[in-house]
Coordinates of C-alpha atoms in Angstrom, one line a residue:
Chain A
X1 CA 0.0 0.0 0.0
X2 CA 2.3 2.7 -1.1
X3 CA -0.4 5.2 -2.0
X4 CA -4.0 5.4 -0.9
X5 CA -6.5 4.1 -3.4
X6 CA -9.8 5.8 -4.2
X7 CA -11.7 2.6 -3.7
X8 CA -13.7 2.2 -0.5
X9 CA -12.4 -0.2 2.2
X10 CA -15.5 -2.4 1.7
X11 CA -14.7 -2.9 -2.0
X12 CA -11.1 -3.7 -1.2
X13 CA -12.2 -6.4 1.3
X14 CA -14.7 -7.8 -1.2
X15 CA -12.1 -8.0 -4.0
X16 CA -9.5 -9.6 -1.8
X17 CA -12.2 -12.0 -0.5
X18 CA -13.2 -13.1 -3.9
X19 CA -9.6 -13.7 -4.9
X20 CA -9.0 -15.7 -1.8
X21 CA -12.1 -17.8 -2.2
X22 CA -11.3 -18.4 -5.8
X23 CA -7.8 -19.5 -4.9
X24 CA -9.0 -21.8 -2.2
X25 CA -11.5 -23.5 -4.4
X26 CA -9.5 -23.9 -7.6
X27 CA -6.0 -24.4 -6.2
X28 CA -5.9 -25.2 -2.5
X29 CA -8.8 -27.6 -2.4
X30 CA -7.6 -29.8 -5.3
X31 CA -4.1 -29.8 -3.8
X32 CA -5.4 -30.9 -0.4
X33 CA -7.5 -33.5 -2.1
X34 CA -4.4 -35.0 -3.9
X35 CA -2.5 -35.3 -0.7
X36 CA -5.5 -36.4 1.3
X37 CA -6.3 -39.2 -1.2
X38 CA -2.7 -40.3 -1.2
X39 CA -2.5 -40.6 2.5
X40 CA -6.1 -41.9 3.0
X41 CA -5.0 -45.4 3.7
X42 CA -2.0 -44.3 5.9
X43 CA 1.6 -43.8 5.3
X44 CA 2.3 -47.5 4.7
X45 CA 0.4 -47.9 1.4
X46 CA 1.7 -44.5 0.3
X47 CA 5.3 -45.7 0.7
X48 CA 4.4 -49.0 -1.0
X49 CA 2.9 -47.2 -3.9
X50 CA 5.9 -44.8 -4.5
X51 CA 8.4 -47.6 -4.0
X52 CA 6.8 -50.1 -6.3
X53 CA 9.1 -51.1 -9.2
X54 CA 7.0 -49.5 -11.9
X55 CA 6.7 -46.3 -9.8
X56 CA 10.4 -46.2 -9.2
X57 CA 11.2 -46.7 -12.9
X58 CA 8.7 -43.9 -13.7
X59 CA 10.4 -41.6 -11.2
X60 CA 13.8 -42.5 -12.6
X61 CA 12.7 -41.9 -16.2
X62 CA 11.1 -38.6 -15.3
X63 CA 14.3 -37.4 -13.6
X64 CA 16.4 -38.6 -16.6
X65 CA 14.2 -36.8 -19.1
X66 CA 14.4 -33.6 -17.1
X67 CA 18.2 -34.1 -16.7
X68 CA 18.6 -34.2 -20.5
X69 CA 16.0 -31.7 -21.7
X70 CA 16.6 -29.0 -19.1
X71 CA 20.3 -28.5 -19.8
X72 CA 19.7 -28.7 -23.5
X73 CA 17.1 -26.0 -23.4
X74 CA 19.2 -24.0 -21.0
X75 CA 22.0 -23.9 -23.5
X76 CA 19.7 -23.3 -26.4
X77 CA 17.8 -20.6 -24.5
X78 CA 20.9 -18.6 -23.6
X79 CA 22.3 -18.9 -27.1
X80 CA 19.1 -18.0 -28.8
X81 CA 18.4 -15.0 -26.6
X82 CA 22.0 -13.8 -26.9
X83 CA 21.7 -14.0 -30.6
X84 CA 18.4 -12.3 -30.7
X85 CA 19.2 -9.4 -28.4
X86 CA 22.8 -8.7 -29.2
X87 CA 22.9 -9.0 -32.9
X88 CA 21.0 -7.8 -35.9
X89 CA 20.3 -10.4 -38.6
X90 CA 17.6 -11.1 -41.2
X91 CA 14.8 -13.4 -40.1
X92 CA 15.1 -12.4 -36.4
X93 CA 11.4 -11.9 -35.9
X94 CA 10.7 -15.2 -37.5
X95 CA 13.1 -16.9 -35.1
X96 CA 11.3 -15.2 -32.1
X97 CA 8.0 -16.5 -33.4
X98 CA 9.4 -19.9 -34.0
X99 CA 10.6 -20.1 -30.4
X100 CA 7.0 -19.6 -29.3
X101 CA 5.7 -22.3 -31.5
X102 CA 5.6 -25.0 -28.8
X103 CA 3.5 -22.8 -26.6
X104 CA 0.8 -22.4 -29.3
X105 CA 0.8 -26.0 -30.6
X106 CA -1.3 -28.5 -28.7
X107 CA 0.9 -31.1 -27.0
X108 CA -0.9 -33.9 -28.8
X109 CA 0.0 -32.4 -32.1
X110 CA 3.7 -32.1 -30.9
X111 CA 3.7 -35.8 -30.1
X112 CA 2.1 -36.8 -33.4
X113 CA 4.6 -34.7 -35.3
X114 CA 7.4 -36.9 -34.0
X115 CA 5.4 -40.1 -34.8
X116 CA 5.0 -38.7 -38.3
X117 CA 8.8 -38.1 -38.5
X118 CA 10.2 -41.1 -36.8
X119 CA 7.3 -43.7 -36.7
X120 CA 7.6 -46.9 -38.7
X121 CA 5.7 -45.3 -41.5
X122 CA 7.2 -41.8 -41.0
X123 CA 9.7 -39.9 -43.0
X124 CA 12.8 -41.3 -41.3
X125 CA 11.1 -44.6 -40.1
X126 CA 12.5 -46.9 -42.8
X127 CA 16.0 -45.5 -42.4
X128 CA 15.9 -45.8 -38.6
X129 CA 14.6 -49.4 -38.9
X130 CA 17.4 -50.3 -41.2
X131 CA 20.0 -49.1 -38.7
X132 CA 18.1 -50.6 -35.8
X133 CA 17.6 -47.2 -34.1
X134 CA 14.6 -46.6 -31.9
X135 CA 13.2 -43.2 -31.3
X136 CA 9.5 -43.4 -31.0
X137 CA 8.1 -45.6 -28.2
X138 CA 11.5 -45.4 -26.6
X139 CA 13.4 -43.0 -24.3
X140 CA 14.8 -40.8 -27.2
X141 CA 11.3 -40.1 -28.4
X142 CA 10.2 -39.0 -25.0
X143 CA 13.3 -36.8 -24.7
X144 CA 12.6 -35.2 -28.1
X145 CA 9.0 -34.5 -27.3
X146 CA 9.9 -33.0 -23.9
X147 CA 12.7 -30.9 -25.4
X148 CA 10.3 -29.6 -28.0
X149 CA 7.6 -28.8 -25.4
X150 CA 10.0 -27.0 -23.0
X151 CA 11.9 -25.2 -25.8
X152 CA 10.6 -21.7 -25.1
X153 CA 10.8 -21.5 -21.3
X154 CA 14.4 -20.3 -20.9
X155 CA 14.5 -18.1 -24.0
X156 CA 11.2 -16.5 -23.3
X157 CA 12.4 -15.6 -19.9
X158 CA 15.7 -14.2 -21.1
X159 CA 14.8 -12.3 -24.3
X160 CA 12.8 -9.5 -22.6
X161 CA 15.4 -9.2 -19.8
X162 CA 18.3 -9.0 -22.2
X163 CA 16.5 -6.7 -24.5
X164 CA 15.9 -4.3 -21.7
X165 CA 19.5 -4.4 -20.5
X166 CA 20.8 -3.6 -24.0
X167 CA 24.3 -4.3 -25.1
X168 CA 26.1 -1.3 -23.8
X169 CA 27.9 -3.2 -21.0
X170 CA 29.0 -5.9 -23.3
X171 CA 30.3 -3.3 -25.8
X172 CA 32.2 -1.6 -23.0
X173 CA 33.7 -4.9 -22.0
X174 CA 34.8 -5.8 -25.5
X175 CA 36.3 -2.3 -26.0
X176 CA 38.3 -2.8 -22.9
X177 CA 39.8 -5.9 -24.4
X178 CA 37.7 -8.7 -22.9
X179 CA 37.2 -11.8 -25.0
X180 CA 33.7 -13.1 -25.9
X181 CA 33.7 -15.7 -23.3
X182 CA 35.0 -13.3 -20.6
X183 CA 32.3 -10.8 -21.6
X184 CA 29.6 -13.5 -21.3
X185 CA 31.0 -14.8 -17.9
X186 CA 31.6 -11.5 -16.2
X187 CA 29.1 -9.2 -17.7
X188 CA 26.1 -11.0 -19.2
X189 CA 25.8 -13.9 -16.9
X190 CA 25.7 -11.9 -13.7
X191 CA 23.0 -9.7 -15.2
X192 CA 20.7 -12.5 -16.3
X193 CA 21.4 -15.2 -13.7
X194 CA 18.1 -14.8 -11.8
X195 CA 16.0 -14.7 -14.9
X196 CA 18.0 -17.7 -16.2
X197 CA 17.3 -19.7 -13.0
X198 CA 13.7 -18.8 -13.1
X199 CA 13.4 -20.0 -16.7
X200 CA 15.2 -23.2 -15.8
X201 CA 12.8 -23.8 -13.0
X202 CA 9.7 -23.4 -15.2
X203 CA 11.4 -25.5 -17.8
X204 CA 12.1 -28.3 -15.3
X205 CA 8.5 -28.2 -13.9
X206 CA 7.1 -28.6 -17.4
X207 CA 9.6 -31.3 -18.4
X208 CA 8.6 -33.4 -15.4
X209 CA 4.9 -32.8 -15.7
X210 CA 4.4 -33.0 -19.5
X211 CA 1.6 -35.5 -20.3
X212 CA 0.1 -35.1 -23.8
X213 CA 3.1 -35.1 -26.1
X214 CA 4.9 -37.8 -24.0
X215 CA 1.8 -40.0 -24.0
X216 CA 1.7 -40.1 -27.8
X217 CA 5.3 -41.1 -28.2
X218 CA 5.7 -43.3 -25.1
X219 CA 4.3 -46.7 -26.1
X220 CA 3.4 -47.2 -22.4
X221 CA 5.8 -50.0 -21.8
X222 CA 5.7 -50.7 -18.1
X223 CA 8.9 -50.1 -16.2
X224 CA 10.5 -48.7 -19.3
X225 CA 8.7 -45.8 -21.1
X226 CA 6.2 -44.6 -18.5
X227 CA 6.9 -41.2 -17.0
X228 CA 5.4 -40.1 -13.7
X229 CA 2.3 -38.4 -15.3
X230 CA 1.7 -41.4 -17.5
X231 CA 2.1 -43.7 -14.5
X232 CA -0.5 -41.7 -12.5
X233 CA -3.0 -42.2 -15.3
X234 CA -2.4 -45.9 -15.5
X235 CA -2.8 -46.4 -11.8
X236 CA -6.0 -44.4 -11.8
X237 CA -7.4 -46.5 -14.6
X238 CA -6.5 -49.6 -12.7
X239 CA -8.6 -48.5 -9.8
X240 CA -5.4 -48.1 -7.7
X241 CA -6.5 -44.7 -6.4
X242 CA -4.1 -44.6 -3.5
X243 CA -1.2 -45.4 -5.8
X244 CA -2.3 -42.9 -8.4
X245 CA -2.6 -40.1 -5.8
X246 CA 0.6 -41.1 -4.1
X247 CA 2.6 -40.6 -7.3
X248 CA 0.5 -37.6 -8.1
X249 CA 1.4 -36.1 -4.7
X250 CA 5.1 -36.5 -5.5
X251 CA 4.5 -34.5 -8.7
X252 CA 2.5 -32.0 -6.8
X253 CA 5.3 -31.8 -4.2
X254 CA 7.7 -31.0 -6.9
X255 CA 5.4 -28.3 -8.1
X256 CA 5.3 -26.8 -4.6
X257 CA 9.1 -26.9 -4.3
X258 CA 9.3 -25.2 -7.7
X259 CA 6.8 -22.6 -6.6
X260 CA 8.7 -21.8 -3.4
X261 CA 12.0 -21.6 -5.3
X262 CA 10.4 -19.4 -7.8
X263 CA 9.0 -17.0 -5.2
X264 CA 12.4 -16.8 -3.5
X265 CA 14.1 -16.1 -6.8
X266 CA 11.5 -13.5 -7.8
X267 CA 12.1 -11.7 -4.6
X268 CA 15.9 -11.7 -5.0
X269 CA 15.5 -10.8 -8.6
X270 CA 13.5 -7.7 -7.7
X271 CA 15.9 -6.9 -4.9
X272 CA 18.7 -6.7 -7.4
X273 CA 16.9 -3.8 -9.0
X274 CA 16.3 -5.4 -12.4
X275 CA 12.9 -4.6 -13.6
X276 CA 10.7 -7.7 -13.9
X277 CA 8.1 -8.1 -16.6
Chain B
X1 CA 30.6 -16.3 -10.9
X2 CA 32.2 -19.7 -10.4
X3 CA 29.0 -21.3 -9.3
X4 CA 27.1 -20.3 -12.4
X5 CA 30.0 -21.6 -14.5
X6 CA 30.0 -24.9 -12.7
X7 CA 26.3 -25.3 -13.2
X8 CA 26.7 -24.6 -16.9
X9 CA 29.5 -27.0 -17.2
X10 CA 27.6 -29.7 -15.4
X11 CA 24.6 -29.0 -17.6
X12 CA 26.6 -29.4 -20.7
X13 CA 28.2 -32.5 -19.4
X14 CA 24.9 -34.1 -18.7
X15 CA 23.5 -33.1 -22.0
X16 CA 26.3 -34.8 -23.8
X17 CA 26.7 -37.8 -21.5
X18 CA 23.1 -38.9 -20.9
X19 CA 21.7 -39.6 -24.3
X20 CA 24.6 -41.9 -24.8
X21 CA 23.5 -44.2 -22.0
X22 CA 19.7 -44.1 -22.7
X23 CA 19.6 -46.2 -25.8
X24 CA 19.7 -50.0 -26.2
X25 CA 19.0 -52.0 -23.0
X26 CA 18.2 -55.3 -24.7
X27 CA 19.7 -58.7 -24.6
X28 CA 21.3 -58.5 -21.1
X29 CA 22.8 -61.8 -20.0
X30 CA 21.3 -63.7 -23.0
X31 CA 17.7 -63.7 -21.6
X32 CA 14.9 -63.5 -24.1
X33 CA 12.5 -60.7 -23.9
X34 CA 8.9 -60.6 -25.1
X35 CA 7.1 -57.4 -25.7
X36 CA 3.4 -58.0 -25.2
X37 CA 1.2 -55.1 -26.3
X38 CA -2.3 -55.6 -24.9
X39 CA -5.4 -53.7 -24.1
X40 CA -6.5 -52.2 -20.8
X41 CA -8.2 -54.8 -18.6
X42 CA -5.7 -57.6 -19.1
X43 CA -3.1 -56.2 -16.7
X44 CA -3.9 -58.6 -13.8
X45 CA -4.3 -61.5 -16.2
X46 CA -0.8 -61.2 -17.7
X47 CA 0.6 -60.4 -14.3
X48 CA -0.5 -63.9 -13.3
X49 CA 0.4 -65.6 -16.6
X50 CA 3.9 -64.1 -17.2
X51 CA 5.7 -65.6 -14.2
X52 CA 4.0 -68.9 -14.7
X53 CA 5.1 -69.0 -18.4
X54 CA 8.7 -67.9 -17.4
X55 CA 8.9 -70.9 -15.0
X56 CA 7.5 -73.3 -17.6
X57 CA 9.9 -72.0 -20.3
X58 CA 12.9 -72.3 -18.0
X59 CA 11.9 -75.9 -17.2
X60 CA 11.4 -76.7 -20.8
X61 CA 14.4 -75.0 -22.4
X62 CA 16.6 -73.9 -19.6
X63 CA 16.4 -70.3 -20.8
X64 CA 15.1 -67.2 -19.0
X65 CA 12.4 -65.1 -20.4
X66 CA 11.4 -61.6 -19.3
X67 CA 8.4 -59.5 -20.4
X68 CA 7.7 -55.9 -21.4
X69 CA 4.0 -55.1 -21.0
X70 CA 2.2 -52.2 -22.6
X71 CA -1.5 -51.6 -21.9
X72 CA -3.9 -49.1 -23.5
X73 CA -7.1 -48.8 -25.4
X74 CA -7.1 -51.6 -28.0
X75 CA -7.5 -49.3 -31.1
X76 CA -4.7 -47.0 -29.8
X77 CA -2.4 -50.0 -29.2
X78 CA -3.0 -51.3 -32.7
X79 CA -2.1 -47.9 -34.1
X80 CA 1.1 -47.8 -32.0
X81 CA 2.2 -51.2 -33.3
X82 CA 1.6 -49.9 -36.9
X83 CA 3.6 -46.8 -36.0
X84 CA 6.5 -48.9 -34.8
X85 CA 5.9 -50.0 -31.2
X86 CA 7.9 -53.3 -31.5
X87 CA 5.5 -55.8 -30.1
X88 CA 6.4 -59.5 -30.3
X89 CA 2.9 -60.5 -29.5
X90 CA -0.4 -58.5 -29.8
X91 CA -3.2 -59.5 -27.4
X92 CA -6.0 -57.0 -28.2
X93 CA -9.7 -56.6 -27.6
X94 CA -11.0 -57.6 -31.0
X95 CA -9.8 -59.2 -34.2
X96 CA -10.2 -56.0 -36.2
X97 CA -7.4 -54.3 -34.4
X98 CA -5.0 -57.1 -35.3
X99 CA -6.5 -57.1 -38.9
X100 CA -5.5 -53.5 -39.1
X101 CA -1.8 -54.4 -38.2
X102 CA -1.9 -57.1 -40.9
X103 CA -3.5 -54.8 -43.5
X104 CA -1.7 -51.5 -42.9
X105 CA 1.7 -52.5 -41.7
X106 CA 1.9 -56.1 -43.1
X107 CA 3.7 -57.2 -39.9
X108 CA 1.8 -60.5 -39.9
X109 CA 0.0 -62.6 -42.5
X110 CA -3.7 -61.7 -43.3
X111 CA -4.8 -65.2 -42.1
X112 CA -3.2 -64.8 -38.7
X113 CA -6.4 -65.8 -36.9
X114 CA -6.1 -69.4 -38.1
X115 CA -2.7 -69.8 -36.4
X116 CA -4.1 -70.8 -33.0
X117 CA -7.2 -72.7 -31.9
X118 CA -10.6 -71.1 -31.2
X119 CA -10.1 -68.2 -33.6
X120 CA -6.8 -67.4 -31.8
X121 CA -8.9 -66.5 -28.7
X122 CA -7.6 -68.4 -25.7
X123 CA -10.1 -66.6 -23.5
X124 CA -13.4 -65.1 -24.3
X125 CA -15.9 -62.9 -22.5
X126 CA -19.3 -61.5 -23.2
X127 CA -21.4 -58.4 -22.6
X128 CA -23.5 -58.1 -19.4
X129 CA -25.2 -55.4 -17.3
X130 CA -23.8 -54.1 -14.1
X131 CA -26.5 -52.5 -11.9
X132 CA -26.5 -50.9 -8.5
X133 CA -27.2 -53.2 -5.5
X134 CA -30.8 -54.4 -5.2
X135 CA -31.4 -53.5 -8.9
X136 CA -33.6 -50.5 -8.0
X137 CA -34.7 -49.9 -11.6
X138 CA -35.6 -53.6 -12.1
X139 CA -33.3 -54.2 -15.0
X140 CA -33.7 -57.8 -16.3
X141 CA -33.0 -57.6 -20.0
X142 CA -32.2 -55.3 -23.0
X143 CA -35.8 -54.1 -23.2
X144 CA -35.6 -52.6 -19.7
X145 CA -32.7 -50.3 -20.8
X146 CA -34.9 -48.2 -22.9
X147 CA -37.6 -47.6 -20.3
X148 CA -38.3 -44.0 -19.4
X149 CA -35.9 -42.7 -16.7
X150 CA -33.2 -45.4 -17.1
X151 CA -29.7 -44.0 -17.7
X152 CA -27.3 -46.3 -19.6
X153 CA -23.5 -46.1 -19.5
X154 CA -21.5 -47.4 -22.4
X155 CA -18.3 -46.0 -24.0
X156 CA -18.0 -44.6 -27.5
X157 CA -17.9 -47.4 -30.2
X158 CA -15.7 -45.1 -32.4
X159 CA -12.8 -45.3 -29.9
X160 CA -13.5 -48.3 -27.6
X161 CA -13.3 -52.0 -28.6
X162 CA -15.5 -52.9 -25.7
X163 CA -18.2 -50.4 -26.8
X164 CA -18.3 -52.1 -30.2
X165 CA -19.1 -55.4 -28.6
X166 CA -21.7 -53.6 -26.5
X167 CA -23.2 -52.1 -29.6
X168 CA -23.4 -55.4 -31.5
X169 CA -24.9 -57.2 -28.5
X170 CA -27.6 -54.6 -28.4
X171 CA -28.1 -55.0 -32.1
X172 CA -28.4 -58.8 -31.8
X173 CA -31.1 -58.3 -29.2
X174 CA -33.0 -55.7 -31.3
X175 CA -32.8 -58.1 -34.3
X176 CA -34.1 -61.0 -32.3
X177 CA -36.9 -59.1 -30.7
X178 CA -38.0 -57.2 -33.7
X179 CA -37.1 -59.8 -36.4
X180 CA -35.3 -57.4 -38.7
X181 CA -32.2 -55.1 -39.1
X182 CA -34.7 -52.3 -39.3
X183 CA -36.1 -53.1 -35.8
X184 CA -32.5 -53.5 -34.5
X185 CA -31.6 -50.0 -35.7
X186 CA -34.7 -48.5 -34.0
X187 CA -33.9 -50.3 -30.8
X188 CA -30.2 -49.2 -30.8
X189 CA -31.0 -45.7 -31.7
X190 CA -33.5 -45.6 -28.8
X191 CA -30.9 -47.1 -26.5
X192 CA -28.3 -44.4 -27.3
X193 CA -30.8 -41.7 -26.3
X194 CA -30.5 -43.1 -22.8
X195 CA -26.7 -42.7 -22.7
X196 CA -25.8 -39.5 -20.8
X197 CA -22.0 -39.7 -21.4
X198 CA -19.9 -41.5 -24.0
X199 CA -16.5 -42.3 -22.5
X200 CA -13.7 -43.0 -24.8
X201 CA -12.8 -46.4 -23.3
X202 CA -14.2 -49.3 -21.3
X203 CA -12.2 -48.4 -18.2
X204 CA -13.4 -44.8 -18.3
X205 CA -17.0 -45.9 -18.6
X206 CA -16.6 -48.2 -15.6
X207 CA -15.1 -45.4 -13.6
X208 CA -18.0 -43.1 -14.6
X209 CA -20.5 -45.7 -13.3
X210 CA -18.6 -47.0 -10.3
X211 CA -16.7 -44.0 -8.9
X212 CA -18.7 -41.1 -10.1
X213 CA -22.0 -42.8 -9.5
X214 CA -23.6 -41.8 -12.9
X215 CA -26.2 -44.0 -14.6
X216 CA -28.4 -46.9 -13.6
X217 CA -26.8 -49.6 -15.7
X218 CA -23.4 -50.1 -17.2
X219 CA -23.1 -52.2 -20.3
X220 CA -19.7 -53.9 -19.8
X221 CA -17.3 -56.7 -20.5
X222 CA -18.2 -59.5 -18.2
X223 CA -14.6 -59.5 -16.9
X224 CA -14.9 -55.8 -16.1
X225 CA -18.3 -56.3 -14.5
X226 CA -17.0 -59.2 -12.3
X227 CA -14.0 -57.2 -11.3
X228 CA -16.2 -54.2 -10.3
X229 CA -18.6 -56.5 -8.5
X230 CA -16.1 -58.6 -6.6
X231 CA -13.2 -56.3 -6.1
X232 CA -14.0 -52.6 -6.4
X233 CA -17.3 -52.0 -4.7
X234 CA -18.0 -55.4 -3.1
X235 CA -21.6 -55.4 -2.1
X236 CA -22.5 -52.2 -4.1
X237 CA -23.2 -53.7 -7.4
X238 CA -24.7 -56.8 -9.0
X239 CA -24.5 -58.4 -12.4
X240 CA -27.5 -59.0 -14.6
X241 CA -27.2 -61.5 -17.5
X242 CA -29.3 -60.5 -20.5
X243 CA -31.4 -63.0 -22.5
X244 CA -29.0 -62.7 -25.4
X245 CA -25.4 -61.4 -25.8
X246 CA -22.4 -61.7 -28.0
X247 CA -19.4 -63.9 -27.7
X248 CA -16.5 -61.5 -27.3
X249 CA -13.3 -63.0 -28.6
X250 CA -10.1 -61.0 -27.7
X251 CA -7.5 -62.6 -30.0
X252 CA -3.8 -63.1 -29.6
X253 CA -1.2 -63.2 -32.3
X254 CA 2.6 -63.3 -32.9
X255 CA 3.6 -60.1 -34.7
X256 CA 5.7 -62.2 -37.1
X257 CA 8.0 -59.6 -38.6
X258 CA 8.9 -58.0 -35.2
X259 CA 9.5 -61.4 -33.7
X260 CA 11.7 -62.4 -36.6
X261 CA 13.7 -59.2 -36.1
X262 CA 14.1 -59.9 -32.4
X263 CA 14.7 -63.6 -32.9
X264 CA 11.8 -64.4 -30.6
X265 CA 9.5 -66.3 -32.9
X266 CA 9.8 -69.6 -31.0
X267 CA 9.3 -68.2 -27.5
X268 CA 6.5 -65.9 -28.7
X269 CA 4.6 -68.8 -30.3
X270 CA 5.2 -70.9 -27.2
X271 CA 3.9 -68.1 -25.0
X272 CA 0.6 -67.8 -26.9
X273 CA 0.2 -71.6 -27.0
X274 CA 0.8 -71.7 -23.3
X275 CA -2.4 -69.6 -22.8
X276 CA -4.3 -72.8 -23.9
X277 CA -2.8 -75.0 -21.2
X278 CA -5.0 -76.0 -18.2
X279 CA -2.7 -74.1 -15.9
X280 CA -3.1 -70.9 -17.8
X281 CA -6.8 -71.5 -18.4
X282 CA -7.4 -71.6 -14.6
X283 CA -5.5 -68.3 -14.2
X284 CA -7.7 -66.9 -17.0
X285 CA -10.9 -68.0 -15.2
X286 CA -9.6 -66.5 -11.9
X287 CA -9.2 -63.2 -13.7
X288 CA -12.8 -63.3 -14.8
X289 CA -12.3 -64.3 -18.4
X290 CA -14.2 -67.3 -19.8
X291 CA -11.7 -70.1 -20.5
X292 CA -11.8 -71.6 -23.9
X293 CA -11.1 -75.1 -22.5
X294 CA -14.5 -76.7 -21.8
X295 CA -13.2 -78.7 -18.9
X296 CA -11.8 -75.7 -17.0
X297 CA -14.9 -73.8 -18.0
X298 CA -17.1 -76.4 -16.3
X299 CA -15.1 -75.9 -13.0
X300 CA -16.1 -72.3 -13.0
X301 CA -19.7 -72.7 -13.9
X302 CA -20.9 -70.6 -11.0
X303 CA -18.9 -67.6 -12.1
X304 CA -19.9 -67.7 -15.7
X305 CA -23.7 -68.3 -16.3
X306 CA -25.0 -69.7 -19.6
X307 CA -26.0 -66.9 -21.8
X308 CA -27.2 -67.5 -25.4
X309 CA -24.7 -65.7 -27.5
X310 CA -24.4 -64.6 -31.1
X311 CA -20.9 -64.6 -32.7
X312 CA -19.2 -61.9 -34.8
X313 CA -18.4 -64.4 -37.6
X314 CA -21.8 -66.1 -37.9
X315 CA -24.1 -63.2 -37.2
X316 CA -22.2 -60.2 -38.5
X317 CA -19.9 -61.6 -41.2
X318 CA -16.7 -61.1 -39.3
X319 CA -15.0 -58.0 -37.9
X320 CA -13.9 -56.4 -41.2
X321 CA -17.6 -56.4 -42.4
X322 CA -19.0 -55.3 -39.1
X323 CA -16.5 -52.5 -38.8
X324 CA -17.4 -51.2 -42.2
X325 CA -21.2 -51.5 -41.8
X326 CA -21.4 -50.2 -38.3
X327 CA -18.5 -48.1 -37.1
X328 CA -16.6 -46.6 -40.0
X329 CA -17.4 -43.0 -41.0
X330 CA -20.8 -42.9 -42.5
X331 CA -21.8 -46.3 -40.9
X332 CA -24.8 -47.2 -38.8
X333 CA -23.4 -45.6 -35.6
X334 CA -22.9 -42.3 -37.3
X335 CA -26.4 -42.5 -38.7
X336 CA -28.1 -43.2 -35.4
X337 CA -26.0 -40.7 -33.4
X338 CA -26.7 -37.8 -35.7
X339 CA -30.4 -38.2 -36.5
X340 CA -32.3 -38.1 -33.2

């Protein structure tokens, strides 16, 4: 409350009240329901469910997928936003739009796209079969789909930030004799680190939670190509509600951790005086 | 910023190192591996069958066999095999879905269904009604489903294999009761006006009925209905056997080309043949499927009542014809679901 508003106190209370009720109903209640269902039968069944071999393999696969796709998109995001904000080149606006593509395409379409490319009857299918390479219905396909889906997160976070900061500092560094790498390390990176971490967090959350695209390319082989979100659906369909909600609560827990980390980062980000968007 | 640099280096390292170790994974220690691509409700069945077969195979040949299982909607699984999911055996809900693999991807011969006894169906099921305890709406037969105020749950025949069996069973009743295909169409059209939600799969429909409490009667696979009655909501539901139903034959087949590529032809064939042994037939009956072996079937008489059944081959001219007439675009289902 930096300055007094013209609205009456009653209106303020009402608006805040509506927002809180809305939040409670649409966010808090489902979250409580997930944890409630997971622990309904006690801690024993919960632990059994999350330590079942299929659940463990789903957790492992999900972590592996995130461990591959997040670093890839981190590197890509930094490179892309660097190129876009520091250089002038033809086709720049097309590149910016292309980076946004995974946001605007339905995840199911993203998955099918890879089936069309790498499926047995797809463009590269016969060649892959000849060389005994498996992409679709195997881990590489899931990685591809996840990388595609999480493509924009880091770049989208960095581009506005780097645009705002301009290239004056980098130019100064270069004119003082710094190499490209030194400039990046000592000038650019410190400026973008919070935005970068924030992008990585969002990217990670989505990489672990992606369902649609992954479902299309997974093949659903138990203990092998089921990620956590897919495993939740399977357990639910098998009437194993405790198991489904137990694994779901792990995912929800991850979301909560991400949220807390994000809040902390945002706070520090603003503290450092960089304008947020 | 040493930390940031370390993070970057680690990230790069991971990105380069990890894809390298994610491929392959087959042929460890010489054990054979069979990939069985199946439909949704067979999970418990194959969980019982697989270890038993592994023991049998070890005793017979001294070799180890392990399994990769994939479950999903039958039509979707068929599509995935066509797109390259490398199934050694396909154990799906209806012959049409394996026909599609033979027709579109040529992964097995067109006459695959003659490879094993009983139309390659080691287990069968049929279509029954599941009603709420005490049968409050007094459902006895198909005619009761179209009474005013009765809500019927059945999945969408366009996407669900089970729903297609449901549809044809209803058709068989309509034809028997009215004496003509015309009468059958009138009955089925009337029936679908009593369906409040069309789920995309059999499991979804069961969940709608059992968990969400929607509808008065669920038209379901007998094995799903028995599972719901005995395991899910013990004491909350009961099964009603209609006066006429259809013999549902979920077939099994070796996906010949994939098996040849993996050198698993012999073990895949033995696996499917094993399903016909008395041992497997008992496991089949315990998982609520009707055994094809009459002797085992007789032992489980109380679980599986006698229901007069039509068959897909005799009464509908086989799945290819039925699919075309009833479920393809512009077929009977489209006609009855658009014109109300």
